[in-house]
């Protein structure tokens, strides 16, 4: 019977020079194993029981397949109710395109300061500090102490004094502040943010209603790489009158995040929240321009008929001076009628100078907003505020289910504009079935397929609670597993590869960090901000 002596087999503990030699060798090997120095050559994996798929020994020192590299995530000190800032920064640091954009802007700020001898502005200092924090939050191969974002907070407080208070703050407000600072800096570095060239950035949607012929680009600076703000997308909004059927010009506006109302129910999905955002709403307080011009024309015609009738009576009874005045009124009304008729026939939105418009009662109109250009990084804010009749505000605690992949095709325009007030701006596409790989390829080709990268969570009530973040860390071979250029050329992709590509997820709460499973992330339900990267 074998028995253990000091944790080693009894056969190795027996007498004799040969046995002693084997014992010494075993102890030496065990010591090296404890230090992790011969794990590869002996085929030992990092599994909890010391065995794994990498099982066979490799005398040539090759890397064992299936072996996970140890990753450590750096936490951030809570400097007094700053969990809202810590969770937002951890989420932003997981976004590769955002890190590149901030780095490009920081580089241009330093270049301008060095070349022109200019003092760095407040916004410039914020971006430099932001870049430093993002660098500190990159995955580490060894344990490191938590980092203090005190310098960044000090710079941000010059733009928002509320950051210096010890009160609970909102993660979305911080995100919008950071985004607006990046936009301001970009405007200062380039001629203009909003121009026709923006419509062609980041490979426009196929059949996009806002595509243009121009393909010129606008950069952060002349010296920096041609990087666009990855947070920025464009939405299309339409208002149509149910009574007359008139549809005003489609209005386009840029966005850096979409604020979605969470339905008041026990559980919902991101897709349902997006459906609420793009639903056709009925308006009862909107005054249609066409109806206004039409009512003004009807009043003008009535006034003209009355003035003509009055002139016929005055031709017999009134003085020449009064007759001339009546004729001038008729000429003015006739000219006004012609202008109104021309506006109705060509452009009801045209400015009609000198004409006092009628004030008809508001009729029923419809309004809809859809995504016209998808951003490289899609940020979704889940609005959980419920306003009670008493004036109190409470939190909507509905559990929002998320998936690792998000197809937003049903919520985007497709190039065919519908002016019917009861119909969508564009016919919504059918959502990609999660099991249909070819549909996912189509969604990706049209820049509508996204992968979840980070989540800011909020636990607690409306006015208090705690923020934390789930953060995705890509696997080392992700660039080989999923190639964005080749995929858009028709290379088949599997849903399993895109959704669960071997990436690892971490829960970060201030200075604490723990690795979690993808299923844990998807079942959390307490999402407040969601960060997606376009595939």
XYZ file of C-alpha atoms in Angstrom:
535
model
C 0.000 0.000 0.000
C 1.311 3.369 -0.870
C 1.366 6.105 1.754
C 2.404 9.734 1.525
C 5.510 11.078 3.271
C 5.557 14.854 3.281
C 3.167 14.848 0.386
C 5.230 12.584 -1.853
C 4.669 8.846 -2.668
C 6.222 6.339 -0.261
C 8.096 4.662 -3.116
C 10.120 7.835 -3.528
C 10.859 8.015 0.198
C 12.433 4.542 0.519
C 16.167 3.817 1.228
C 19.043 3.573 -1.214
C 21.058 6.051 -3.281
C 18.800 5.689 -6.258
C 15.704 6.423 -4.193
C 17.358 9.395 -2.528
C 18.320 10.751 -5.944
C 14.740 10.382 -7.153
C 13.464 12.058 -4.010
C 15.807 14.996 -4.466
C 14.827 15.304 -8.096
C 11.150 15.200 -7.202
C 11.542 17.885 -4.557
C 13.456 20.073 -7.008
C 10.818 19.643 -9.680
C 8.054 20.314 -7.155
C 9.794 23.491 -6.081
C 10.060 24.652 -9.663
C 6.441 23.772 -10.264
C 5.456 25.883 -7.272
C 7.338 28.798 -8.815
C 5.745 28.182 -12.180
C 9.125 27.807 -13.906
C 8.646 24.412 -15.562
C 4.873 24.440 -16.028
C 5.140 24.636 -19.802
C 7.663 21.856 -20.270
C 5.655 19.520 -18.027
C 2.367 20.405 -19.681
C 0.790 21.775 -16.490
C -2.151 24.098 -17.029
C -3.505 26.862 -14.854
C -6.577 24.848 -13.892
C -7.588 24.554 -10.302
C -6.669 20.850 -10.167
C -3.393 21.250 -12.000
C -4.535 19.516 -15.159
C -6.008 20.796 -18.374
C -6.220 20.505 -22.128
C -2.646 21.465 -22.491
C -1.772 18.066 -20.971
C 1.140 16.704 -23.011
C 4.689 17.650 -22.186
C 6.537 19.764 -24.693
C 10.266 19.225 -24.674
C 10.724 22.172 -27.058
C 9.085 24.687 -24.709
C 6.136 25.445 -26.993
C 3.154 27.353 -25.604
C 0.417 25.012 -24.443
C -2.942 25.436 -26.144
C -5.880 26.376 -23.940
C -3.679 28.048 -21.377
C -5.057 31.349 -20.069
C -2.727 34.217 -19.395
C -3.185 35.737 -15.977
C -4.759 39.201 -16.177
C -5.074 41.751 -13.419
C -7.381 44.737 -13.652
C -6.423 47.932 -11.914
C -8.994 49.529 -9.652
C -9.637 53.196 -8.893
C -9.771 54.754 -5.470
C -13.128 56.145 -4.387
C -12.349 59.738 -3.417
C -15.753 60.442 -1.913
C -18.795 59.104 -3.781
C -16.801 58.919 -7.030
C -17.984 55.423 -7.957
C -19.942 57.053 -10.826
C -16.657 58.315 -12.260
C -14.719 55.111 -11.609
C -17.284 52.889 -13.337
C -17.539 55.211 -16.344
C -13.759 55.395 -16.760
C -13.416 51.618 -16.497
C -16.045 51.219 -19.223
C -14.463 53.801 -21.531
C -11.064 52.190 -21.106
C -12.423 48.966 -22.605
C -13.190 50.713 -25.929
C -10.269 50.497 -28.331
C -11.558 53.136 -30.759
C -12.222 55.571 -27.904
C -8.700 55.101 -26.549
C -7.247 55.761 -29.997
C -9.344 58.896 -30.422
C -8.383 60.317 -27.027
C -4.739 59.502 -27.746
C -4.928 61.297 -31.098
C -6.499 64.393 -29.516
C -3.928 64.380 -26.691
C -1.111 64.168 -29.223
C -2.441 67.145 -31.169
C -2.785 69.157 -27.947
C 0.849 68.508 -27.065
C 1.961 69.298 -30.623
C 0.108 72.628 -30.626
C 1.575 73.524 -27.243
C 5.118 72.685 -28.387
C 4.909 74.314 -31.815
C 2.938 77.444 -30.968
C 4.056 77.827 -27.393
C 0.417 78.018 -26.350
C -0.767 77.294 -22.837
C -2.863 74.153 -22.597
C -6.536 75.027 -22.111
C -8.763 73.589 -19.401
C -10.309 71.174 -21.894
C -6.869 70.234 -23.161
C -5.683 69.465 -19.628
C -8.739 67.271 -19.083
C -7.986 65.257 -22.217
C -4.342 64.807 -21.214
C -5.380 63.576 -17.783
C -8.054 61.346 -19.302
C -5.484 59.726 -21.562
C -3.241 59.093 -18.563
C -6.031 57.398 -16.612
C -7.031 55.256 -19.605
C -3.407 54.124 -19.913
C -3.350 53.171 -16.231
C -6.497 51.081 -16.591
C -5.159 48.776 -19.286
C -5.062 45.077 -18.332
C -1.925 44.198 -16.354
C 0.127 40.987 -16.284
C 0.910 41.451 -12.585
C -0.895 42.860 -9.592
C -0.658 46.638 -9.223
C -2.026 49.020 -6.644
C -5.229 50.932 -7.309
C -4.875 54.270 -9.055
C -6.118 57.652 -7.872
C -7.920 59.782 -10.496
C -7.530 62.898 -8.342
C -5.773 64.932 -11.057
C -8.516 64.180 -13.584
C -11.216 65.106 -11.064
C -9.394 68.357 -10.310
C -9.327 69.258 -14.024
C -12.941 68.194 -14.614
C -14.128 70.298 -11.679
C -13.103 73.420 -13.603
C -15.819 72.541 -16.104
C -18.310 71.107 -13.637
C -18.122 72.316 -10.052
C -20.570 69.585 -9.038
C -17.714 67.089 -9.270
C -16.152 68.571 -6.137
C -19.199 67.917 -3.982
C -19.579 64.790 -1.901
C -23.091 64.210 -3.165
C -24.204 61.313 -5.345
C -23.649 62.093 -9.020
C -24.848 60.630 -12.306
C -22.654 58.494 -14.560
C -24.401 59.663 -17.732
C -23.827 63.316 -16.868
C -20.121 62.597 -16.520
C -20.065 60.760 -19.840
C -21.781 63.679 -21.581
C -19.337 66.128 -20.015
C -16.350 64.126 -21.259
C -17.917 63.732 -24.703
C -18.679 67.465 -24.995
C -15.097 68.322 -24.022
C -13.780 66.054 -26.762
C -16.173 67.703 -29.217
C -15.091 71.208 -28.182
C -11.439 70.313 -28.592
C -12.120 68.796 -31.994
C -13.944 71.930 -33.149
C -10.987 74.032 -32.101
C -8.634 71.749 -33.992
C -10.685 71.555 -37.182
C -12.803 73.977 -39.162
C -16.226 72.597 -38.316
C -17.689 69.476 -36.794
C -20.983 69.354 -38.661
C -20.571 69.364 -42.400
C -21.551 67.257 -45.376
C -18.358 65.210 -45.079
C -19.525 63.827 -41.749
C -22.229 61.895 -43.562
C -19.605 59.749 -45.294
C -17.537 58.888 -42.224
C -16.994 55.333 -41.046
C -18.293 53.669 -44.207
C -21.901 54.837 -44.618
C -24.850 52.519 -44.409
C -25.746 50.826 -47.645
C -28.632 52.824 -49.197
C -28.351 55.396 -46.403
C -30.766 58.289 -46.827
C -27.992 60.673 -45.810
C -25.211 59.363 -48.030
C -23.369 61.951 -50.121
C -21.090 61.841 -53.094
C -18.228 63.477 -51.251
C -15.624 61.230 -49.652
C -13.322 63.877 -48.228
C -12.375 63.633 -44.571
C -12.004 65.853 -41.558
C -9.275 65.047 -39.054
C -8.700 66.007 -35.461
C -5.667 67.958 -36.638
C -3.660 68.107 -39.811
C -0.789 66.247 -38.166
C -2.808 63.500 -36.462
C -4.192 60.317 -37.946
C -7.540 60.540 -39.703
C -9.651 59.542 -36.712
C -13.256 60.554 -36.277
C -15.153 60.775 -33.053
C -16.180 57.124 -32.613
C -19.029 58.087 -30.283
C -20.848 60.172 -32.845
C -23.739 58.923 -34.903
C -26.622 60.612 -36.663
C -30.369 60.301 -36.231
C -33.213 61.260 -38.555
C -36.440 62.786 -37.228
C -39.722 63.274 -39.089
C -42.929 65.065 -38.122
C -46.005 64.491 -40.283
C -49.526 65.898 -40.039
C -52.316 63.349 -39.868
C -54.945 65.856 -41.077
C -53.336 67.100 -44.290
C -50.611 64.492 -44.741
C -47.828 67.091 -44.969
C -44.377 65.941 -43.906
C -41.779 68.520 -42.974
C -38.209 68.078 -44.159
C -36.391 65.209 -42.456
C -34.259 66.728 -39.713
C -30.863 65.196 -38.993
C -28.953 65.629 -35.760
C -25.847 64.087 -34.259
C -25.743 62.127 -31.024
C -23.085 60.616 -28.784
C -25.509 58.444 -26.811
C -29.134 57.418 -27.047
C -31.305 57.836 -23.971
C -33.834 55.001 -23.918
C -36.903 54.893 -21.719
C -37.198 51.625 -19.839
C -40.755 50.207 -19.954
C -42.458 49.979 -16.566
C -42.536 46.214 -16.250
C -40.697 43.533 -14.347
C -38.346 42.554 -17.163
C -37.570 43.832 -20.647
C -34.883 43.751 -23.336
C -32.602 46.244 -25.027
C -34.446 45.638 -28.278
C -37.726 46.617 -26.639
C -36.151 49.802 -25.263
C -34.915 50.676 -28.770
C -38.398 49.984 -30.140
C -39.819 52.516 -27.687
C -37.207 55.047 -28.875
C -38.123 54.600 -32.557
C -41.885 54.181 -32.124
C -44.246 56.526 -33.994
C -45.533 58.968 -31.369
C -48.743 60.991 -31.652
C -48.510 64.734 -30.997
C -51.523 66.847 -30.134
C -49.791 70.179 -29.550
C -47.848 70.538 -32.811
C -48.949 73.122 -35.366
C -48.503 71.921 -38.906
C -46.870 74.504 -41.187
C -48.920 73.440 -44.197
C -52.169 73.726 -42.243
C -51.065 77.140 -40.970
C -50.324 78.427 -44.483
C -53.579 76.924 -45.739
C -55.567 78.611 -42.957
C -53.832 81.918 -43.721
C -54.699 81.546 -47.407
C -58.356 80.862 -46.581
C -58.461 83.983 -44.385
C -56.781 86.030 -47.105
C -59.286 84.897 -49.727
C -62.135 85.790 -47.393
C -60.638 89.219 -46.701
C -60.067 89.761 -50.434
C -63.663 88.909 -51.274
C -64.915 91.280 -48.594
C -62.598 94.076 -49.771
C -63.792 93.626 -53.361
C -67.427 93.805 -52.303
C -66.752 96.902 -50.189
C -65.042 98.601 -53.145
C -68.113 98.148 -55.326
C -70.243 99.950 -52.755
C -67.661 102.683 -52.222
C -67.481 103.363 -55.957
C -70.919 104.980 -55.637
C -70.918 106.436 -52.134
C -67.275 107.094 -51.042
C -64.668 109.658 -51.919
C -61.803 109.034 -54.320
C -59.340 108.914 -51.433
C -61.246 106.088 -49.781
C -61.565 104.273 -53.078
C -57.788 104.466 -53.664
C -57.193 103.070 -50.173
C -59.539 100.160 -50.808
C -57.802 99.389 -54.130
C -54.411 99.369 -52.356
C -55.808 96.885 -49.812
C -57.096 94.671 -52.610
C -53.698 94.756 -54.374
C -51.954 93.837 -51.124
C -54.330 90.935 -50.447
C -54.002 89.734 -54.037
C -50.217 89.715 -53.747
C -50.464 87.963 -50.394
C -52.749 85.315 -51.889
C -50.284 84.642 -54.691
C -47.396 84.251 -52.195
C -49.398 81.827 -50.067
C -50.497 79.751 -53.051
C -46.928 79.602 -54.294
C -45.708 78.495 -50.851
C -48.292 75.706 -50.723
C -47.290 74.561 -54.194
C -43.523 74.687 -53.717
C -42.289 75.104 -50.136
C -44.633 75.613 -47.174
C -41.600 76.222 -44.936
C -40.587 79.308 -46.923
C -40.383 82.594 -45.031
C -43.413 84.757 -45.852
C -42.393 88.295 -44.919
C -45.080 90.825 -44.219
C -47.819 88.239 -43.876
C -49.452 87.721 -40.510
C -49.981 83.999 -40.263
C -53.184 82.473 -38.962
C -53.173 80.608 -35.667
C -55.139 77.408 -36.236
C -55.803 74.964 -33.417
C -53.151 72.254 -33.092
C -54.048 69.065 -34.887
C -52.821 65.495 -34.578
C -49.326 64.841 -35.930
C -46.894 61.966 -35.673
C -43.208 62.060 -34.840
C -40.578 59.378 -35.312
C -36.825 59.188 -34.843
C -34.585 56.526 -36.367
C -30.835 56.031 -36.606
C -29.485 57.309 -39.922
C -25.779 56.695 -39.325
C -24.437 54.174 -36.883
C -21.519 55.259 -34.669
C -18.438 53.135 -34.203
C -19.208 53.032 -30.488
C -22.875 52.869 -29.534
C -23.631 54.163 -26.032
C -27.105 53.462 -24.674
C -28.395 55.226 -21.571
C -31.276 53.469 -19.843
C -33.465 56.179 -18.381
C -34.923 54.704 -15.201
C -36.595 57.785 -13.724
C -40.321 57.561 -12.993
C -42.076 60.862 -12.255
C -45.030 60.381 -9.938
C -48.118 62.661 -9.846
C -47.026 63.738 -6.371
C -43.864 65.231 -7.831
C -41.600 62.537 -6.418
C -39.123 60.706 -8.627
C -38.438 57.011 -8.131
C -36.247 54.489 -9.897
C -37.557 52.007 -12.448
C -35.940 48.758 -11.289
C -36.969 46.681 -14.317
C -34.444 44.014 -15.229
C -33.086 44.704 -18.713
C -31.806 41.616 -20.486
C -28.859 42.093 -22.818
C -27.124 39.859 -25.345
C -23.463 39.851 -26.357
C -24.505 40.825 -29.901
C -26.931 43.588 -30.869
C -28.390 44.029 -34.349
C -29.872 47.531 -34.718
C -31.000 47.087 -38.335
C -34.711 47.394 -37.406
C -34.049 50.827 -35.916
C -32.120 52.369 -38.821
C -33.160 54.057 -42.055
C -32.703 52.087 -45.259
C -32.748 54.758 -47.981
C -36.460 54.648 -48.794
C -38.296 57.623 -47.255
C -41.958 57.244 -46.399
C -43.942 60.466 -45.935
C -47.104 58.752 -44.718
C -47.783 59.981 -41.198
C -48.921 56.523 -40.116
C -45.903 54.695 -41.550
C -42.243 54.541 -40.348
C -39.630 56.814 -41.949
C -38.173 53.677 -43.465
C -39.620 50.195 -43.425
C -37.912 48.480 -40.495
C -35.691 45.576 -41.341
C -36.352 42.221 -39.762
C -34.052 41.662 -36.786
C -31.322 39.110 -37.353
C -32.240 35.785 -35.767
C -29.549 35.011 -33.220
C -29.128 31.567 -34.765
C -28.899 32.797 -38.352
C -25.228 33.347 -39.221
C -25.938 34.743 -42.702
C -28.269 37.388 -41.253
C -25.536 38.475 -38.855
C -23.148 38.845 -41.787
C -25.663 41.110 -43.535
C -26.132 43.200 -40.401
C -22.377 43.525 -40.050
C -21.949 44.503 -43.687
C -24.493 47.291 -43.155
C -22.674 48.566 -40.040
C -25.540 47.490 -37.801
C -23.987 44.690 -35.766
C -22.494 45.495 -32.368
C -20.751 43.576 -29.615
C -21.134 44.390 -25.935
C -17.948 45.822 -24.419
C -18.899 47.312 -21.051
C -21.815 47.957 -18.726
C -22.191 50.559 -15.992
C -24.432 49.139 -13.277
C -26.383 50.991 -10.626
C -27.709 49.334 -7.498
C -29.878 51.326 -5.104
C -32.614 53.937 -5.236
C -33.097 56.934 -7.502
C -31.131 59.372 -5.340
C -28.551 57.044 -3.833
C -26.774 53.788 -4.505
C -23.539 52.450 -5.923
C -22.070 52.288 -9.428
C -19.881 49.459 -10.677
C -18.903 48.201 -14.117
C -18.572 45.039 -16.145
C -15.699 45.286 -18.562
C -14.753 43.052 -21.458
C -11.108 42.153 -22.032
C -10.520 40.765 -25.561
C -8.617 37.540 -25.967
C -5.056 37.860 -27.248
C -5.919 36.307 -30.610
C -9.101 38.297 -31.246
C -7.591 40.127 -34.215
C -6.923 36.755 -35.829
C -10.265 35.232 -34.880
C -12.391 38.106 -36.148
C -11.087 40.262 -38.953
C -13.379 43.183 -39.651
C -12.183 43.826 -43.188
C -12.470 40.256 -44.399
C -15.856 39.759 -42.760
C -17.384 42.655 -44.660
C -16.304 41.016 -47.908
C -18.597 38.070 -47.314
C -16.513 35.705 -45.207
C -18.926 33.515 -43.292
C -19.037 34.065 -39.546
C -20.478 32.026 -36.755
C -22.664 33.513 -34.084
C -20.737 31.555 -31.469
C -17.440 33.088 -32.614
C -18.764 36.639 -32.496
C -20.773 36.330 -29.294
C -18.376 34.269 -27.203
C -14.932 34.681 -28.720
C -12.973 33.772 -25.622
C -12.954 37.280 -24.212
C -12.904 37.604 -20.442
C -15.155 39.744 -18.279
C -14.371 41.532 -15.041
C -16.563 43.196 -12.443
C -14.907 46.388 -11.208
C -16.155 48.211 -8.150
C -13.759 51.014 -7.178
C -10.542 49.225 -6.067
C -12.043 45.727 -6.250
C -11.806 43.510 -9.320
C -13.065 39.987 -9.900
C -13.330 37.896 -13.065
C -16.863 36.767 -13.913
C -18.500 34.657 -16.585
C -20.280 36.060 -19.627
C -23.515 34.556 -18.333
C -23.146 36.547 -15.106
C -22.823 39.731 -17.138
C -25.841 39.003 -19.312
C -28.069 38.141 -16.361
C -27.221 41.193 -14.221
C -30.263 43.255 -15.284
C -29.207 46.438 -13.434
C -27.703 48.159 -16.484
C -27.576 51.945 -16.591
C -25.088 52.632 -19.397
C -24.272 50.128 -22.134
C -21.230 50.402 -24.382
C -21.186 48.527 -27.700
C -18.458 48.364 -30.351
C -19.405 47.997 -33.993
C -18.142 44.849 -35.677
